[in-house]
mmCIF file of C-alpha atoms in Angstrom:
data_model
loop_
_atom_site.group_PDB
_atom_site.id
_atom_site.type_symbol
_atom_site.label_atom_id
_atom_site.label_comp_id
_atom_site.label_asym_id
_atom_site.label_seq_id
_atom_site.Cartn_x
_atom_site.Cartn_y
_atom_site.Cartn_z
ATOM 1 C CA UNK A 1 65.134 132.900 128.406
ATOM 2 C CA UNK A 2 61.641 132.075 126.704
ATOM 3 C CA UNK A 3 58.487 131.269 128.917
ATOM 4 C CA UNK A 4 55.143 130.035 128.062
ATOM 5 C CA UNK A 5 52.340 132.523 127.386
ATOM 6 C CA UNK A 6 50.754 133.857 130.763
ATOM 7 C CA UNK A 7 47.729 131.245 130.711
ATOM 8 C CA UNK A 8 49.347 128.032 130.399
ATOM 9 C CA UNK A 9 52.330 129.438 132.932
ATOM 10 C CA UNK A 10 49.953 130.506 135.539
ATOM 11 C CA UNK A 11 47.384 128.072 135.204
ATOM 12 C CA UNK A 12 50.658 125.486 136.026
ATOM 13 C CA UNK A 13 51.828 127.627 138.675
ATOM 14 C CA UNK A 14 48.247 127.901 140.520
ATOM 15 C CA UNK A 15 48.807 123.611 140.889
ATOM 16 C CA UNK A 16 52.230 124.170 142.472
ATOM 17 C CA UNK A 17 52.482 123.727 146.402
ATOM 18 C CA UNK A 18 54.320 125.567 148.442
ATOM 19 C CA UNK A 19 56.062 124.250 151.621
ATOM 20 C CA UNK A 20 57.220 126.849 153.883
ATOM 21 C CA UNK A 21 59.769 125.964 155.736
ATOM 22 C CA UNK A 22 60.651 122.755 154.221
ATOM 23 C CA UNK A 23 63.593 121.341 153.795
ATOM 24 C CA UNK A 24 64.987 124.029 156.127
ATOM 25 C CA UNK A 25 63.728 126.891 157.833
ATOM 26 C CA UNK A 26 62.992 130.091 155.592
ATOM 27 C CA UNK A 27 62.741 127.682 152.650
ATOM 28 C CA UNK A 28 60.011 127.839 150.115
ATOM 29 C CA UNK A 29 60.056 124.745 148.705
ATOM 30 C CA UNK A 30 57.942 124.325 145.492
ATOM 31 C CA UNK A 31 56.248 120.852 145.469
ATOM 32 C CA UNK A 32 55.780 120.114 141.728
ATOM 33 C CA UNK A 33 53.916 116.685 142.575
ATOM 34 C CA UNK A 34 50.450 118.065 142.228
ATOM 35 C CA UNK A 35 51.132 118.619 138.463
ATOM 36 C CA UNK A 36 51.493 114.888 138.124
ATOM 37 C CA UNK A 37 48.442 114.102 140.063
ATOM 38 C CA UNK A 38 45.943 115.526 137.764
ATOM 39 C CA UNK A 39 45.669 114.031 134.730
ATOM 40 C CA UNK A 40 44.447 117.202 133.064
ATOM 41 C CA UNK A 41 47.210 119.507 134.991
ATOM 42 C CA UNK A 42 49.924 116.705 133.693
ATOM 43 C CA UNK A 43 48.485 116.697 130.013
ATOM 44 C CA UNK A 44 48.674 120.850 130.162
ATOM 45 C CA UNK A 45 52.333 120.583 131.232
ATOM 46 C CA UNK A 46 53.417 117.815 128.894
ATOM 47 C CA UNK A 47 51.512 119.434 126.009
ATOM 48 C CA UNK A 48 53.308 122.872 127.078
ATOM 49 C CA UNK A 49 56.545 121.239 126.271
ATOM 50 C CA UNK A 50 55.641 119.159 123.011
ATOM 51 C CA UNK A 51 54.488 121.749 121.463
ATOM 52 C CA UNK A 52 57.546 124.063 121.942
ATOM 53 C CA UNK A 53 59.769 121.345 120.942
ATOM 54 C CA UNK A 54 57.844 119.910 117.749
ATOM 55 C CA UNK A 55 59.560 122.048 115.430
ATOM 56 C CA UNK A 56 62.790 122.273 117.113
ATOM 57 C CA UNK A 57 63.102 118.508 117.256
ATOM 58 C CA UNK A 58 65.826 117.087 119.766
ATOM 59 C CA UNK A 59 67.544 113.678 118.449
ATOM 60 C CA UNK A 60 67.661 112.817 122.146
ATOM 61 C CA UNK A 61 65.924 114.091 125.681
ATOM 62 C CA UNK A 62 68.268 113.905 128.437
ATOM 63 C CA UNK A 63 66.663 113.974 131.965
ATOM 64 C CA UNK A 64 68.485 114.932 134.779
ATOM 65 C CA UNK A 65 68.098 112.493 138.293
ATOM 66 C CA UNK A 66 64.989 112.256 139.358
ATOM 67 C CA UNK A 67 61.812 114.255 138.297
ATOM 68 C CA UNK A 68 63.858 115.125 135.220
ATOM 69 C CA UNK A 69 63.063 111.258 134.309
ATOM 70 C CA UNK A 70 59.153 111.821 134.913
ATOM 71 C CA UNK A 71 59.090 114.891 132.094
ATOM 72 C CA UNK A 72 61.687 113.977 130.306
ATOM 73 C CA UNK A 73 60.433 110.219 129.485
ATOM 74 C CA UNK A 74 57.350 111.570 128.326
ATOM 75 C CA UNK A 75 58.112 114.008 126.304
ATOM 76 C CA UNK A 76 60.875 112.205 124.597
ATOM 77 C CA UNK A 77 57.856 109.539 123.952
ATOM 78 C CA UNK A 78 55.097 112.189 122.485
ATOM 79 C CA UNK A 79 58.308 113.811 120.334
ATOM 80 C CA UNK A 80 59.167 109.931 118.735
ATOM 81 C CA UNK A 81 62.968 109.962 120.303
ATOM 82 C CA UNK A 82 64.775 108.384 122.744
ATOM 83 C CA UNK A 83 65.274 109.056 126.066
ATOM 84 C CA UNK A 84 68.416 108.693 128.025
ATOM 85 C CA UNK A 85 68.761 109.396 131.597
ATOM 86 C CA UNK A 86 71.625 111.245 133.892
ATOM 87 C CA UNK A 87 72.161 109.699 137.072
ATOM 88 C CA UNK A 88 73.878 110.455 140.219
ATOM 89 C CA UNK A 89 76.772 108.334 140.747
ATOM 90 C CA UNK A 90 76.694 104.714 141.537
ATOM 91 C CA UNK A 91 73.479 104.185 139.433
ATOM 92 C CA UNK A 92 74.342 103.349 136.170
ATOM 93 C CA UNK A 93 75.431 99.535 135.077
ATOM 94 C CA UNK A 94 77.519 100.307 132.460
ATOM 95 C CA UNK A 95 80.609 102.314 131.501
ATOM 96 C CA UNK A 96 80.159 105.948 132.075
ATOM 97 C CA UNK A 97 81.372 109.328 132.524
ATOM 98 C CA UNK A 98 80.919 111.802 135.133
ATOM 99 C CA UNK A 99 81.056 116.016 136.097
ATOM 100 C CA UNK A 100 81.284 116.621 139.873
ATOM 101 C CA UNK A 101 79.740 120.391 140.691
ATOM 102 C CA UNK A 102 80.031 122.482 143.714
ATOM 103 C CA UNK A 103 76.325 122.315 146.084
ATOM 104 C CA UNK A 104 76.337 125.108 148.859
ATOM 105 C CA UNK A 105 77.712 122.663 151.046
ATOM 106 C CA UNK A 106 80.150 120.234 149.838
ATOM 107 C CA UNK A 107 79.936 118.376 146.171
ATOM 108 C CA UNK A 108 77.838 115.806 143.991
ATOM 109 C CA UNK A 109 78.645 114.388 140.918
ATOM 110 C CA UNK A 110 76.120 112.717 137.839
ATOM 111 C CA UNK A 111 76.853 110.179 135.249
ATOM 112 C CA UNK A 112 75.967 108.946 131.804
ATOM 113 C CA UNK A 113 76.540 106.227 130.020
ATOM 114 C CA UNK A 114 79.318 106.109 127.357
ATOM 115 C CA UNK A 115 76.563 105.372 124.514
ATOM 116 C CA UNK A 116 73.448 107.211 125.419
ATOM 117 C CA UNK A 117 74.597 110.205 122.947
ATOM 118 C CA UNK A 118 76.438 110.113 119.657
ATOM 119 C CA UNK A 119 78.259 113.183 118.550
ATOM 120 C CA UNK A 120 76.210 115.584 116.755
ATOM 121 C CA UNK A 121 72.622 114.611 118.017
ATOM 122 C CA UNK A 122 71.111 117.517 119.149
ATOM 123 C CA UNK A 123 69.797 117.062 122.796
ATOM 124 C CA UNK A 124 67.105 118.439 125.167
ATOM 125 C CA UNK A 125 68.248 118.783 128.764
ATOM 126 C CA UNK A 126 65.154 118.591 130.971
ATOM 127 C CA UNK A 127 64.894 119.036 135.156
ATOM 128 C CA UNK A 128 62.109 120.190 137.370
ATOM 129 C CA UNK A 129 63.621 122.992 138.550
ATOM 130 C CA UNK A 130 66.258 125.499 138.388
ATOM 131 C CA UNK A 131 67.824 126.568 141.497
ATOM 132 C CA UNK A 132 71.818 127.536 141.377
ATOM 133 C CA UNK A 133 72.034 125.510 138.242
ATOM 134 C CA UNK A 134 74.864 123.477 139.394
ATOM 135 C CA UNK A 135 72.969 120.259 137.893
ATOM 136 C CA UNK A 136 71.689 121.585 134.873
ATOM 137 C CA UNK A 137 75.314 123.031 134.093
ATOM 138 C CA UNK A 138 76.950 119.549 134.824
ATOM 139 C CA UNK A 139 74.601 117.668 132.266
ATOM 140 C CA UNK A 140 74.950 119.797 129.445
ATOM 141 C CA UNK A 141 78.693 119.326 130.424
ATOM 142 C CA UNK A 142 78.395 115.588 130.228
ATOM 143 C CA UNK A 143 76.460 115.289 126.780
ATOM 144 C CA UNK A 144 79.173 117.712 124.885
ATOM 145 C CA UNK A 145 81.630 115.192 126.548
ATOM 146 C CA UNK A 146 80.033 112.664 124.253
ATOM 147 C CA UNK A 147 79.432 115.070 121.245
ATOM 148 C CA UNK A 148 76.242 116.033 121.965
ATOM 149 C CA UNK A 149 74.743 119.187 121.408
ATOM 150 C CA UNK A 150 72.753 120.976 124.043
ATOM 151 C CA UNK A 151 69.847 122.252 121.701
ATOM 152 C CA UNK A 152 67.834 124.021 125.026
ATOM 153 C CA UNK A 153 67.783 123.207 128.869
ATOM 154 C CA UNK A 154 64.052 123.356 130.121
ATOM 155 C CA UNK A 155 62.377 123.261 133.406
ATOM 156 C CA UNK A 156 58.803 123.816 134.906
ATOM 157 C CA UNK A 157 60.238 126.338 137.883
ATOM 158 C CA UNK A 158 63.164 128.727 137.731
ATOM 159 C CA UNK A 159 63.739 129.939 140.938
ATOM 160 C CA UNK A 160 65.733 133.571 139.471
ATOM 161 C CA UNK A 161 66.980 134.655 142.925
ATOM 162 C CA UNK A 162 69.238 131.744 143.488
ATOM 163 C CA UNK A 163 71.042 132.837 140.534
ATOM 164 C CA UNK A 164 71.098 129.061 138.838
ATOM 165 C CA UNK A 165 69.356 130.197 135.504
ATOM 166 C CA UNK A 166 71.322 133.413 135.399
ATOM 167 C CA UNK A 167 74.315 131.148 135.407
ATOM 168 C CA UNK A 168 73.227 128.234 132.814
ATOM 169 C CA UNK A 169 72.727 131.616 130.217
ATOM 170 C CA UNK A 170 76.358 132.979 130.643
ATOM 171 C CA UNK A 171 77.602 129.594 130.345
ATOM 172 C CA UNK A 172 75.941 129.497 126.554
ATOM 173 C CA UNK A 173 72.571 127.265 127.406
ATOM 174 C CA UNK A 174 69.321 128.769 126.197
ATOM 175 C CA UNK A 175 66.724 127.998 128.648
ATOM 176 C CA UNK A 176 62.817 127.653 128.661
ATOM 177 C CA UNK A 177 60.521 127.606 131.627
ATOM 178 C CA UNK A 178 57.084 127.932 132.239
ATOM 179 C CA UNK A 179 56.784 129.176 135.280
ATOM 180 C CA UNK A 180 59.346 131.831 137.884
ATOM 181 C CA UNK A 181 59.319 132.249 141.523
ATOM 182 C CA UNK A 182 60.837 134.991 143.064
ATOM 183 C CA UNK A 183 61.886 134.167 146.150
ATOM 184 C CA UNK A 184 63.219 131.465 147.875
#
């Protein structure tokens, strides 16, 4: 897995609030609203991934339900491509098709529509966060269902203890992040 130099990474990191204790006790949470606030802070993270994806050009950015849509609408818009967005069920109008994952408790499943990929574009999966990676995994699942090729899945925070980015790597996506947290 690739991060961003130590600068940019820890200059994003030092705008990243931590809730203890929040959803559930002994949880961490990492609040990445603060990078939106700022304009500056937002233009340093958007930048961060423009520039790593310039040369690597995506056909397509795929952002995963719901911050995914925040980063991944933007950057599909400074890279000149389209941006197509995976939903959790029930969201989407039109015809679409779906991967249900495992959560610690229980199940979810996302969707896509039938047309937002056509085989052989290569595609940029984009999410906040990576936690187990159950999301992430069922995306990248969803676009190779349409042809698709996962090019990269990317995400401000990987959270390594939870295992989720460990996963994602054995099950063949690269990853890039720009900033860890050990620790839940």
């Amino acid at each position: 897995m690739q991060q961003i130099p130590f600068g940019v990474g820890e200059y994003l990191r030092s705008h990243i609030r931590t809730v203890p204790d929040w959803p559930a006790p002994g949880v961490q949470f990492r609040d990445i609203t603060p990078l939106l606030q700022d304009p500056k802070v937002f233009r340093v993270l958007i930048d961060a991934f423009v520039h790593r994806y310039m040369d690597r050009r995506p056909d397509v950015v795929a952002g995963l339900d719901a911050r995914g849509f925040i980063l991944g609408s933007v950057i599909a818009y400074e890279l000149g491509v389209g941006f197509v967005p995976i939903r959790k069920k029930g969201k989407l109008p039109f015809t679409t098709v779906e991967e249900t994952y495992e959560l610690e408790y229980g199940s979810a499943t996302v969707e896509l529509h039938t047309d937002a990929v056509k085989p052989g574009q290569r595609v940029l999966l984009i999410d906040d966060l990576i936690a187990t990676g159950g999301t992430m995994m069922a995306g990248k699942k969803l676009l190779e269902k349409l042809g698709g090729t996962v090019i990269e899945g990317a995400a401000i925070v990987d959270l390594p203890e939870l295992g989720g980015s460990q996963k994602l790597r054995e099950g063949g996506l690269d990853l890039f992040t720009l900033v860890h947290f050990e620790g839940h």
